Amino acid sequence: MIQRDEIFLAVSGSARQASTNTALLNAIADAAPSGCRVEVYDRLAGLPVFCPDAEADPLPAPVADFVARVERCDGLIISSPEYVRALPGGLKNAIDWLVSRDEIVFKPVVLVHASHRGNDMLEQLRLVLSTVTRNFHPELFLRFDLMKRTPREIGEVLAEPEKRRAVEDFLQAFARFCKACRTEVSER
Ligand SMILES: Cc1cc2nc3c(=O)[nH]c(=O)nc-3n(C[C@H](O)[C@H](O)[C@H](O)COP(=O)(O)O)c2cc1C
């Protein structure tokens, strides 16, 4: 069988221009080893507030674009700040748009995190994600202390050989998980 790249959609829970979470995802995309491709999605601020009445066809254009990206990817990587001991409203809003749809049900999902803080948010996000997909992998998790650093500094930190190796190992492990999930679905 011809091997193809695993494509990961990396969703940032922060809408901030100089977001550490978005910068971490960009650095992960830059470090992707052969066989993996990472597309960063940092447009949660463009999604309208979720309303079940608006789930009819056609979806609002930014939602349709987001859903199509989720459908196309082999797995989702999410990185988010903590706001008021919870996950940011924008990220929860995006997940709400997916919740009654087929695209998310078997989608492999993992978390990365750009801070030494934010454990309440991580706990909540784990609960939410394990509710919306059967293939959330809580143990596959990568965390760096990058709070208050600039995107440029984050690029430099992640370029350090040890960190780059950690990112490569993480992406390769996620690629194996995504393949295993596909095999399981195809054997159903
Ligand atoms: C409105 C707001 C609320 C926050 N609440 C918390 C919090 O409850 N706990 C925490 O550890 N950090 C909190 N923070 C700090 C952010 O989680 C932290 O700065 C994070 O690294 C920002 O991510 P970003 O750089 O990707 O935007 C808060 C920040 C803002 C703006």
PDB file of N, CA, C and O in Angstrom, residues 59-123:
ATOM      1  N   LEU A  59     -24.262  25.832   6.167  1.00  0.00           N
ATOM      2  CA  LEU A  59     -23.711  26.366   7.415  1.00  0.00           C
ATOM      3  C   LEU A  59     -23.154  27.761   7.154  1.00  0.00           C
ATOM      4  O   LEU A  59     -22.792  28.083   6.011  1.00  0.00           O
ATOM      5  N   PRO A  60     -23.045  28.603   8.181  1.00  0.00           N
ATOM      6  CA  PRO A  60     -22.320  29.867   8.008  1.00  0.00           C
ATOM      7  C   PRO A  60     -20.924  29.567   7.424  1.00  0.00           C
ATOM      8  O   PRO A  60     -20.286  28.576   7.817  1.00  0.00           O
ATOM      9  N   ALA A  61     -20.468  30.424   6.486  1.00  0.00           N
ATOM     10  CA  ALA A  61     -19.244  30.113   5.724  1.00  0.00           C
ATOM     11  C   ALA A  61     -18.019  29.783   6.600  1.00  0.00           C
ATOM     12  O   ALA A  61     -17.322  28.792   6.331  1.00  0.00           O
ATOM     13  N   PRO A  62     -17.723  30.555   7.660  1.00  0.00           N
ATOM     14  CA  PRO A  62     -16.541  30.204   8.460  1.00  0.00           C
ATOM     15  C   PRO A  62     -16.692  28.842   9.142  1.00  0.00           C
ATOM     16  O   PRO A  62     -15.707  28.119   9.336  1.00  0.00           O
ATOM     17  N   VAL A  63     -17.925  28.487   9.493  1.00  0.00           N
ATOM     18  CA  VAL A  63     -18.160  27.180  10.133  1.00  0.00           C
ATOM     19  C   VAL A  63     -17.970  26.067   9.102  1.00  0.00           C
ATOM     20  O   VAL A  63     -17.322  25.046   9.382  1.00  0.00           O
ATOM     21  N   ALA A  64     -18.522  26.277   7.893  1.00  0.00           N
ATOM     22  CA  ALA A  64     -18.369  25.263   6.836  1.00  0.00           C
ATOM     23  C   ALA A  64     -16.887  25.028   6.543  1.00  0.00           C
ATOM     24  O   ALA A  64     -16.449  23.881   6.370  1.00  0.00           O
ATOM     25  N   ASP A  65     -16.103  26.103   6.526  1.00  0.00           N
ATOM     26  CA  ASP A  65     -14.658  25.986   6.275  1.00  0.00           C
ATOM     27  C   ASP A  65     -13.984  25.195   7.410  1.00  0.00           C
ATOM     28  O   ASP A  65     -13.190  24.282   7.157  1.00  0.00           O
ATOM     29  N   PHE A  66     -14.331  25.515   8.648  1.00  0.00           N
ATOM     30  CA  PHE A  66     -13.742  24.828   9.798  1.00  0.00           C
ATOM     31  C   PHE A  66     -14.105  23.332   9.783  1.00  0.00           C
ATOM     32  O   PHE A  66     -13.241  22.461   9.944  1.00  0.00           O
ATOM     33  N   VAL A  67     -15.377  23.057   9.535  1.00  0.00           N
ATOM     34  CA  VAL A  67     -15.845  21.659   9.516  1.00  0.00           C
ATOM     35  C   VAL A  67     -15.129  20.881   8.392  1.00  0.00           C
ATOM     36  O   VAL A  67     -14.710  19.726   8.590  1.00  0.00           O
ATOM     37  N   ALA A  68     -14.956  21.523   7.235  1.00  0.00           N
ATOM     38  CA  ALA A  68     -14.287  20.840   6.112  1.00  0.00           C
ATOM     39  C   ALA A  68     -12.839  20.516   6.472  1.00  0.00           C
ATOM     40  O   ALA A  68     -12.315  19.450   6.119  1.00  0.00           O
ATOM     41  N   ARG A  69     -12.181  21.438   7.176  1.00  0.00           N
ATOM     42  CA  ARG A  69     -10.790  21.179   7.590  1.00  0.00           C
ATOM     43  C   ARG A  69     -10.735  20.019   8.582  1.00  0.00           C
ATOM     44  O   ARG A  69      -9.832  19.183   8.537  1.00  0.00           O
ATOM     45  N   VAL A  70     -11.698  19.989   9.486  1.00  0.00           N
ATOM     46  CA  VAL A  70     -11.731  18.886  10.465  1.00  0.00           C
ATOM     47  C   VAL A  70     -11.971  17.564   9.728  1.00  0.00           C
ATOM     48  O   VAL A  70     -11.321  16.548  10.015  1.00  0.00           O
ATOM     49  N   GLU A  71     -12.873  17.590   8.765  1.00  0.00           N
ATOM     50  CA  GLU A  71     -13.180  16.360   8.027  1.00  0.00           C
ATOM     51  C   GLU A  71     -11.955  15.842   7.264  1.00  0.00           C
ATOM     52  O   GLU A  71     -11.653  14.652   7.272  1.00  0.00           O
ATOM     53  N   ARG A  72     -11.221  16.767   6.620  1.00  0.00           N
ATOM     54  CA  ARG A  72     -10.071  16.388   5.775  1.00  0.00           C
ATOM     55  C   ARG A  72      -8.889  15.854   6.574  1.00  0.00           C
ATOM     56  O   ARG A  72      -8.111  15.068   6.076  1.00  0.00           O
ATOM     57  N   CYS A  73      -8.733  16.328   7.813  1.00  0.00           N
ATOM     58  CA  CYS A  73      -7.509  15.972   8.543  1.00  0.00           C
ATOM     59  C   CYS A  73      -7.613  14.562   9.127  1.00  0.00           C
ATOM     60  O   CYS A  73      -8.698  14.025   9.319  1.00  0.00           O
ATOM     61  N   ASP A  74      -6.430  13.996   9.387  1.00  0.00           N
ATOM     62  CA  ASP A  74      -6.397  12.665  10.011  1.00  0.00           C
ATOM     63  C   ASP A  74      -6.519  12.768  11.521  1.00  0.00           C
ATOM     64  O   ASP A  74      -6.925  11.804  12.176  1.00  0.00           O
ATOM     65  N   GLY A  75      -6.104  13.913  12.074  1.00  0.00           N
ATOM     66  CA  GLY A  75      -6.190  14.082  13.522  1.00  0.00           C
ATOM     67  C   GLY A  75      -6.106  15.543  13.901  1.00  0.00           C
ATOM     68  O   GLY A  75      -5.584  16.361  13.141  1.00  0.00           O
ATOM     69  N   LEU A  76      -6.629  15.842  15.076  1.00  0.00           N
ATOM     70  CA  LEU A  76      -6.623  17.221  15.582  1.00  0.00           C
ATOM     71  C   LEU A  76      -5.626  17.353  16.728  1.00  0.00           C
ATOM     72  O   LEU A  76      -5.581  16.500  17.630  1.00  0.00           O
ATOM     73  N   ILE A  77      -4.858  18.442  16.689  1.00  0.00           N
ATOM     74  CA  ILE A  77      -3.977  18.793  17.811  1.00  0.00           C
ATOM     75  C   ILE A  77      -4.506  20.120  18.347  1.00  0.00           C
ATOM     76  O   ILE A  77      -4.665  21.075  17.582  1.00  0.00           O
ATOM     77  N   ILE A  78      -4.793  20.181  19.641  1.00  0.00           N
ATOM     78  CA  ILE A  78      -5.361  21.407  20.205  1.00  0.00           C
ATOM     79  C   ILE A  78      -4.411  21.984  21.262  1.00  0.00           C
ATOM     80  O   ILE A  78      -3.887  21.244  22.102  1.00  0.00           O
ATOM     81  N   SER A  79      -4.208  23.295  21.191  1.00  0.00           N
ATOM     82  CA  SER A  79      -3.394  23.989  22.196  1.00  0.00           C
ATOM     83  C   SER A  79      -4.164  25.223  22.650  1.00  0.00           C
ATOM     84  O   SER A  79      -4.573  26.041  21.819  1.00  0.00           O
ATOM     85  N   SER A  80      -4.361  25.365  23.944  1.00  0.00           N
ATOM     86  CA  SER A  80      -5.254  26.427  24.406  1.00  0.00           C
ATOM     87  C   SER A  80      -4.766  27.089  25.695  1.00  0.00           C
ATOM     88  O   SER A  80      -4.217  26.430  26.571  1.00  0.00           O
ATOM     89  N   PRO A  81      -5.021  28.389  25.827  1.00  0.00           N
ATOM     90  CA  PRO A  81      -4.807  29.032  27.140  1.00  0.00           C
ATOM     91  C   PRO A  81      -5.924  28.673  28.107  1.00  0.00           C
ATOM     92  O   PRO A  81      -6.953  28.124  27.689  1.00  0.00           O
ATOM     93  N   GLU A  82      -5.699  28.982  29.364  1.00  0.00           N
ATOM     94  CA  GLU A  82      -6.774  28.892  30.362  1.00  0.00           C
ATOM     95  C   GLU A  82      -7.306  30.301  30.599  1.00  0.00           C
ATOM     96  O   GLU A  82      -6.529  31.230  30.804  1.00  0.00           O
ATOM     97  N   TYR A  83      -8.632  30.467  30.553  1.00  0.00           N
ATOM     98  CA  TYR A  83      -9.263  31.737  30.906  1.00  0.00           C
ATOM     99  C   TYR A  83     -10.202  31.495  32.086  1.00  0.00           C
ATOM    100  O   TYR A  83     -11.148  30.689  31.986  1.00  0.00           O
ATOM    101  N   VAL A  84      -9.944  32.191  33.183  1.00  0.00           N
ATOM    102  CA  VAL A  84     -10.786  32.114  34.380  1.00  0.00           C
ATOM    103  C   VAL A  84     -11.033  30.647  34.773  1.00  0.00           C
ATOM    104  O   VAL A  84     -12.166  30.208  34.966  1.00  0.00           O
ATOM    105  N   ARG A  85      -9.928  29.903  34.837  1.00  0.00           N
ATOM    106  CA  ARG A  85      -9.908  28.502  35.264  1.00  0.00           C
ATOM    107  C   ARG A  85     -10.751  27.584  34.376  1.00  0.00           C
ATOM    108  O   ARG A  85     -11.223  26.534  34.814  1.00  0.00           O
ATOM    109  N   ALA A  86     -10.924  27.996  33.111  1.00  0.00           N
ATOM    110  CA  ALA A  86     -11.756  27.208  32.197  1.00  0.00           C
ATOM    111  C   ALA A  86     -11.182  27.287  30.782  1.00  0.00           C
ATOM    112  O   ALA A  86     -10.225  28.022  30.534  1.00  0.00           O
ATOM    113  N   LEU A  87     -11.810  26.511  29.865  1.00  0.00           N
ATOM    114  CA  LEU A  87     -11.365  26.645  28.480  1.00  0.00           C
ATOM    115  C   LEU A  87     -11.995  27.898  27.877  1.00  0.00           C
ATOM    116  O   LEU A  87     -13.123  28.258  28.228  1.00  0.00           O
ATOM    117  N   PRO A  88     -11.278  28.581  26.975  1.00  0.00           N
ATOM    118  CA  PRO A  88     -11.799  29.819  26.402  1.00  0.00           C
ATOM    119  C   PRO A  88     -13.115  29.581  25.663  1.00  0.00           C
ATOM    120  O   PRO A  88     -13.307  28.535  25.024  1.00  0.00           O
ATOM    121  N   GLY A  89     -14.014  30.591  25.749  1.00  0.00           N
ATOM    122  CA  GLY A  89     -15.320  30.470  25.088  1.00  0.00           C
ATOM    123  C   GLY A  89     -15.202  30.185  23.607  1.00  0.00           C
ATOM    124  O   GLY A  89     -15.998  29.417  23.051  1.00  0.00           O
ATOM    125  N   GLY A  90     -14.226  30.793  22.952  1.00  0.00           N
ATOM    126  CA  GLY A  90     -14.076  30.604  21.498  1.00  0.00           C
ATOM    127  C   GLY A  90     -13.791  29.157  21.134  1.00  0.00           C
ATOM    128  O   GLY A  90     -14.288  28.643  20.118  1.00  0.00           O
ATOM    129  N   LEU A  91     -12.987  28.495  21.960  1.00  0.00           N
ATOM    130  CA  LEU A  91     -12.661  27.089  21.676  1.00  0.00           C
ATOM    131  C   LEU A  91     -13.872  26.195  21.957  1.00  0.00           C
ATOM    132  O   LEU A  91     -14.207  25.306  21.167  1.00  0.00           O
ATOM    133  N   LYS A  92     -14.541  26.471  23.052  1.00  0.00           N
ATOM    134  CA  LYS A  92     -15.750  25.676  23.373  1.00  0.00           C
ATOM    135  C   LYS A  92     -16.804  25.874  22.289  1.00  0.00           C
ATOM    136  O   LYS A  92     -17.496  24.928  21.877  1.00  0.00           O
ATOM    137  N   ASN A  93     -16.908  27.106  21.792  1.00  0.00           N
ATOM    138  CA  ASN A  93     -17.852  27.429  20.719  1.00  0.00           C
ATOM    139  C   ASN A  93     -17.548  26.590  19.472  1.00  0.00           C
ATOM    140  O   ASN A  93     -18.457  26.020  18.847  1.00  0.00           O
ATOM    141  N   ALA A  94     -16.265  26.497  19.136  1.00  0.00           N
ATOM    142  CA  ALA A  94     -15.875  25.710  17.944  1.00  0.00           C
ATOM    143  C   ALA A  94     -16.225  24.236  18.141  1.00  0.00           C
ATOM    144  O   ALA A  94     -16.743  23.574  17.227  1.00  0.00           O
ATOM    145  N   ILE A  95     -15.970  23.729  19.344  1.00  0.00           N
ATOM    146  CA  ILE A  95     -16.284  22.317  19.621  1.00  0.00           C
ATOM    147  C   ILE A  95     -17.803  22.109  19.568  1.00  0.00           C
ATOM    148  O   ILE A  95     -18.284  21.099  19.045  1.00  0.00           O
ATOM    149  N   ASP A  96     -18.558  23.087  20.052  1.00  0.00           N
ATOM    150  CA  ASP A  96     -20.028  22.973  20.010  1.00  0.00           C
ATOM    151  C   ASP A  96     -20.538  22.854  18.565  1.00  0.00           C
ATOM    152  O   ASP A  96     -21.502  22.131  18.302  1.00  0.00           O
ATOM    153  N   TRP A  97     -19.882  23.573  17.631  1.00  0.00           N
ATOM    154  CA  TRP A  97     -20.289  23.470  16.226  1.00  0.00           C
ATOM    155  C   TRP A  97     -20.094  22.047  15.682  1.00  0.00           C
ATOM    156  O   TRP A  97     -20.738  21.641  14.729  1.00  0.00           O
ATOM    157  N   LEU A  98     -19.168  21.299  16.297  1.00  0.00           N
ATOM    158  CA  LEU A  98     -18.853  19.954  15.778  1.00  0.00           C
ATOM    159  C   LEU A  98     -19.706  18.865  16.420  1.00  0.00           C
ATOM    160  O   LEU A  98     -19.788  17.745  15.911  1.00  0.00           O
ATOM    161  N   VAL A  99     -20.334  19.207  17.533  1.00  0.00           N
ATOM    162  CA  VAL A  99     -20.762  18.146  18.448  1.00  0.00           C
ATOM    163  C   VAL A  99     -21.861  17.233  17.896  1.00  0.00           C
ATOM    164  O   VAL A  99     -21.858  16.038  18.166  1.00  0.00           O
ATOM    165  N   SER A 100     -22.744  17.772  17.076  1.00  0.00           N
ATOM    166  CA  SER A 100     -23.800  16.877  16.567  1.00  0.00           C
ATOM    167  C   SER A 100     -23.497  16.410  15.146  1.00  0.00           C
ATOM    168  O   SER A 100     -24.378  15.957  14.426  1.00  0.00           O
ATOM    169  N   ARG A 101     -22.236  16.521  14.747  1.00  0.00           N
ATOM    170  CA  ARG A 101     -21.851  16.156  13.381  1.00  0.00           C
ATOM    171  C   ARG A 101     -21.004  14.869  13.379  1.00  0.00           C
ATOM    172  O   ARG A 101     -20.405  14.517  14.379  1.00  0.00           O
ATOM    173  N   ASP A 102     -20.929  14.228  12.188  1.00  0.00           N
ATOM    174  CA  ASP A 102     -20.180  12.968  12.080  1.00  0.00           C
ATOM    175  C   ASP A 102     -18.659  13.168  12.068  1.00  0.00           C
ATOM    176  O   ASP A 102     -17.917  12.260  12.439  1.00  0.00           O
ATOM    177  N   GLU A 103     -18.202  14.356  11.622  1.00  0.00           N
ATOM    178  CA  GLU A 103     -16.752  14.538  11.385  1.00  0.00           C
ATOM    179  C   GLU A 103     -15.918  14.293  12.638  1.00  0.00           C
ATOM    180  O   GLU A 103     -14.767  13.873  12.561  1.00  0.00           O
ATOM    181  N   ILE A 104     -16.477  14.574  13.804  1.00  0.00           N
ATOM    182  CA  ILE A 104     -15.680  14.529  15.034  1.00  0.00           C
ATOM    183  C   ILE A 104     -15.746  13.171  15.747  1.00  0.00           C
ATOM    184  O   ILE A 104     -14.871  12.839  16.558  1.00  0.00           O
ATOM    185  N   VAL A 105     -16.735  12.350  15.423  1.00  0.00           N
ATOM    186  CA  VAL A 105     -17.055  11.189  16.270  1.00  0.00           C
ATOM    187  C   VAL A 105     -15.878  10.214  16.464  1.00  0.00           C
ATOM    188  O   VAL A 105     -15.640   9.741  17.569  1.00  0.00           O
ATOM    189  N   PHE A 106     -15.139   9.940  15.377  1.00  0.00           N
ATOM    190  CA  PHE A 106     -13.994   9.019  15.491  1.00  0.00           C
ATOM    191  C   PHE A 106     -12.661   9.744  15.294  1.00  0.00           C
ATOM    192  O   PHE A 106     -11.629   9.103  15.125  1.00  0.00           O
ATOM    193  N   LYS A 107     -12.701  11.081  15.286  1.00  0.00           N
ATOM    194  CA  LYS A 107     -11.475  11.828  14.964  1.00  0.00           C
ATOM    195  C   LYS A 107     -10.456  11.692  16.093  1.00  0.00           C
ATOM    196  O   LYS A 107     -10.761  11.959  17.256  1.00  0.00           O
ATOM    197  N   PRO A 108      -9.233  11.262  15.779  1.00  0.00           N
ATOM    198  CA  PRO A 108      -8.193  11.246  16.802  1.00  0.00           C
ATOM    199  C   PRO A 108      -7.850  12.677  17.240  1.00  0.00           C
ATOM    200  O   PRO A 108      -7.693  13.557  16.397  1.00  0.00           O
ATOM    201  N   VAL A 109      -7.761  12.886  18.541  1.00  0.00           N
ATOM    202  CA  VAL A 109      -7.487  14.232  19.072  1.00  0.00           C
ATOM    203  C   VAL A 109      -6.467  14.129  20.207  1.00  0.00           C
ATOM    204  O   VAL A 109      -6.567  13.236  21.060  1.00  0.00           O
ATOM    205  N   VAL A 110      -5.492  15.049  20.191  1.00  0.00           N
ATOM    206  CA  VAL A 110      -4.523  15.136  21.293  1.00  0.00           C
ATOM    207  C   VAL A 110      -4.354  16.601  21.684  1.00  0.00           C
ATOM    208  O   VAL A 110      -4.692  17.506  20.924  1.00  0.00           O
ATOM    209  N   LEU A 111      -3.790  16.801  22.874  1.00  0.00           N
ATOM    210  CA  LEU A 111      -3.524  18.150  23.376  1.00  0.00           C
ATOM    211  C   LEU A 111      -2.030  18.422  23.437  1.00  0.00           C
ATOM    212  O   LEU A 111      -1.238  17.517  23.747  1.00  0.00           O
ATOM    213  N   VAL A 112      -1.671  19.680  23.172  1.00  0.00           N
ATOM    214  CA  VAL A 112      -0.354  20.178  23.557  1.00  0.00           C
ATOM    215  C   VAL A 112      -0.624  21.430  24.398  1.00  0.00           C
ATOM    216  O   VAL A 112      -1.735  21.950  24.390  1.00  0.00           O
ATOM    217  N   HIS A 113       0.402  21.911  25.096  1.00  0.00           N
ATOM    218  CA  HIS A 113       0.134  23.046  25.977  1.00  0.00           C
ATOM    219  C   HIS A 113       1.391  23.909  26.089  1.00  0.00           C
ATOM    220  O   HIS A 113       2.496  23.386  26.226  1.00  0.00           O
ATOM    221  N   ALA A 114       1.156  25.257  26.087  1.00  0.00           N
ATOM    222  CA  ALA A 114       2.288  26.191  26.013  1.00  0.00           C
ATOM    223  C   ALA A 114       2.584  26.852  27.361  1.00  0.00           C
ATOM    224  O   ALA A 114       3.202  27.906  27.398  1.00  0.00           O
ATOM    225  N   SER A 115       2.154  26.238  28.449  1.00  0.00           N
ATOM    226  CA  SER A 115       2.325  26.892  29.755  1.00  0.00           C
ATOM    227  C   SER A 115       2.510  25.857  30.861  1.00  0.00           C
ATOM    228  O   SER A 115       2.058  24.720  30.745  1.00  0.00           O
ATOM    229  N   HIS A 116       3.144  26.291  31.952  1.00  0.00           N
ATOM    230  CA  HIS A 116       3.252  25.431  33.140  1.00  0.00           C
ATOM    231  C   HIS A 116       1.967  25.524  33.958  1.00  0.00           C
ATOM    232  O   HIS A 116       1.775  24.785  34.910  1.00  0.00           O
ATOM    233  N   ARG A 117       1.098  26.516  33.606  1.00  0.00           N
ATOM    234  CA  ARG A 117      -0.172  26.678  34.323  1.00  0.00           C
ATOM    235  C   ARG A 117      -1.324  26.172  33.459  1.00  0.00           C
ATOM    236  O   ARG A 117      -1.116  25.665  32.385  1.00  0.00           O
ATOM    237  N   GLY A 118      -2.560  26.324  33.969  1.00  0.00           N
ATOM    238  CA  GLY A 118      -3.718  25.994  33.140  1.00  0.00           C
ATOM    239  C   GLY A 118      -4.241  24.582  33.323  1.00  0.00           C
ATOM    240  O   GLY A 118      -4.926  24.056  32.445  1.00  0.00           O
ATOM    241  N   ASN A 119      -3.948  23.972  34.483  1.00  0.00           N
ATOM    242  CA  ASN A 119      -4.380  22.579  34.674  1.00  0.00           C
ATOM    243  C   ASN A 119      -5.900  22.412  34.772  1.00  0.00           C
ATOM    244  O   ASN A 119      -6.434  21.379  34.387  1.00  0.00           O
ATOM    245  N   ASP A 120      -6.599  23.453  35.270  1.00  0.00           N
ATOM    246  CA  ASP A 120      -8.076  23.349  35.330  1.00  0.00           C
ATOM    247  C   ASP A 120      -8.645  23.288  33.910  1.00  0.00           C
ATOM    248  O   ASP A 120      -9.537  22.492  33.611  1.00  0.00           O
ATOM    249  N   MET A 121      -8.116  24.150  33.045  1.00  0.00           N
ATOM    250  CA  MET A 121      -8.566  24.150  31.647  1.00  0.00           C
ATOM    251  C   MET A 121      -8.272  22.795  30.988  1.00  0.00           C
ATOM    252  O   MET A 121      -9.126  22.232  30.282  1.00  0.00           O
ATOM    253  N   LEU A 122      -7.069  22.259  31.248  1.00  0.00           N
ATOM    254  CA  LEU A 122      -6.709  20.968  30.631  1.00  0.00           C
ATOM    255  C   LEU A 122      -7.680  19.878  31.072  1.00  0.00           C
ATOM    256  O   LEU A 122      -8.122  19.054  30.272  1.00  0.00           O
ATOM    257  N   GLU A 123      -8.003  19.908  32.365  1.00  0.00           N
ATOM    258  CA  GLU A 123      -8.928  18.906  32.913  1.00  0.00           C
ATOM    259  C   GLU A 123     -10.293  18.991  32.215  1.00  0.00           C
ATOM    260  O   GLU A 123     -10.876  17.985  31.806  1.00  0.00           O
TER     261      GLU A 123
END
